[in-house]
Amino acid sequence: ITGMKKTKSQLSQGDLVYYEYRSRRPGHVGIYIGNNQIIDSEPNGGVSIRDVGYPGTYLGGGSLTGANSASLL
C-alpha cells in the first residue's frame, strides 16, 4: 500500500475515511464525496450522505493503492 493519512481538511473526493465506532479501533468507513460529506452504508442496507464528522471519532483518511489500508490509520 501507498498512501498518506490526511486530516479532514486535506480530504479529496474518493478518499476512504475511517472512524472509531463503539470501540477504540476502526469500526466504520465512508467515502469522501466533497463539500465536507461522505457516503456510507446503513445497517439496513441503505446508503446515506453525511457530514464528514458524523459517524464517530475520525481516525484518518486518504487514498489507497495496494491491498491494505492500515497505513492510513
Coordinates of C-alpha atoms in Angstrom, one line a residue:
I1 CA 0.0 0.0 0.0
T2 CA 1.0 3.5 -0.5
G3 CA -0.9 6.4 0.9
M4 CA -0.7 9.3 3.4
K5 CA -3.0 9.9 6.3
K6 CA -4.9 13.1 5.8
T7 CA -6.7 15.5 8.1
K8 CA -10.3 16.2 7.4
S9 CA -9.4 19.5 5.7
Q10 CA -7.0 17.6 3.3
L11 CA -9.5 15.0 2.1
S12 CA -10.2 14.7 -1.7
Q13 CA -13.1 13.1 -3.5
G14 CA -12.8 9.3 -3.4
D15 CA -10.7 9.1 -0.2
L16 CA -11.6 6.5 2.3
V17 CA -12.5 7.9 5.7
Y18 CA -12.1 5.8 8.8
Y19 CA -13.9 6.2 12.1
E20 CA -13.9 4.7 15.6
Y21 CA -17.4 3.5 16.3
R22 CA -18.2 1.9 19.6
S23 CA -14.6 0.7 20.2
R24 CA -11.1 2.0 20.2
R25 CA -10.3 0.7 16.7
P26 CA -11.6 1.3 13.2
G27 CA -15.2 0.3 13.0
H28 CA -16.7 2.3 10.2
V29 CA -15.6 3.6 6.8
G30 CA -17.1 6.0 4.3
I31 CA -16.1 7.5 1.0
Y32 CA -15.4 11.2 0.8
I33 CA -17.6 12.9 -1.9
G34 CA -16.6 16.6 -1.4
N35 CA -18.2 19.5 0.4
N36 CA -17.3 18.0 3.8
Q37 CA -19.6 15.0 3.1
I38 CA -19.2 11.2 3.0
I39 CA -21.3 8.4 1.6
D40 CA -21.7 5.4 3.7
S41 CA -23.8 2.3 4.3
E42 CA -26.7 1.9 6.8
P43 CA -27.2 -1.2 8.9
N44 CA -30.5 -1.9 7.0
G45 CA -28.6 -2.0 3.6
G46 CA -29.4 1.6 2.6
V47 CA -26.9 4.4 1.8
S48 CA -26.6 7.8 3.4
I49 CA -24.8 11.0 2.7
R50 CA -23.5 12.5 6.0
D51 CA -21.2 15.2 7.3
V52 CA -17.6 14.0 7.5
G53 CA -17.8 14.2 11.3
Y54 CA -21.0 12.3 11.9
P55 CA -20.4 8.5 12.3
G56 CA -18.0 8.6 15.2
T57 CA -14.4 9.7 16.1
Y58 CA -12.4 10.5 12.9
L59 CA -9.3 8.3 12.8
G60 CA -7.9 9.3 9.4
G61 CA -8.5 9.1 5.7
G62 CA -6.7 9.1 2.4
S63 CA -6.4 7.5 -1.0
L64 CA -5.2 3.9 -1.5
T65 CA -3.1 2.0 -3.9
G66 CA -2.5 -1.6 -2.9
A67 CA -4.3 -4.2 -0.8
N68 CA -4.1 -3.0 2.8
S69 CA -5.3 0.3 4.3
A70 CA -3.5 0.0 7.7
S71 CA -1.1 2.9 7.0
L72 CA -3.9 5.4 6.7
L73 CA -5.0 4.9 10.4

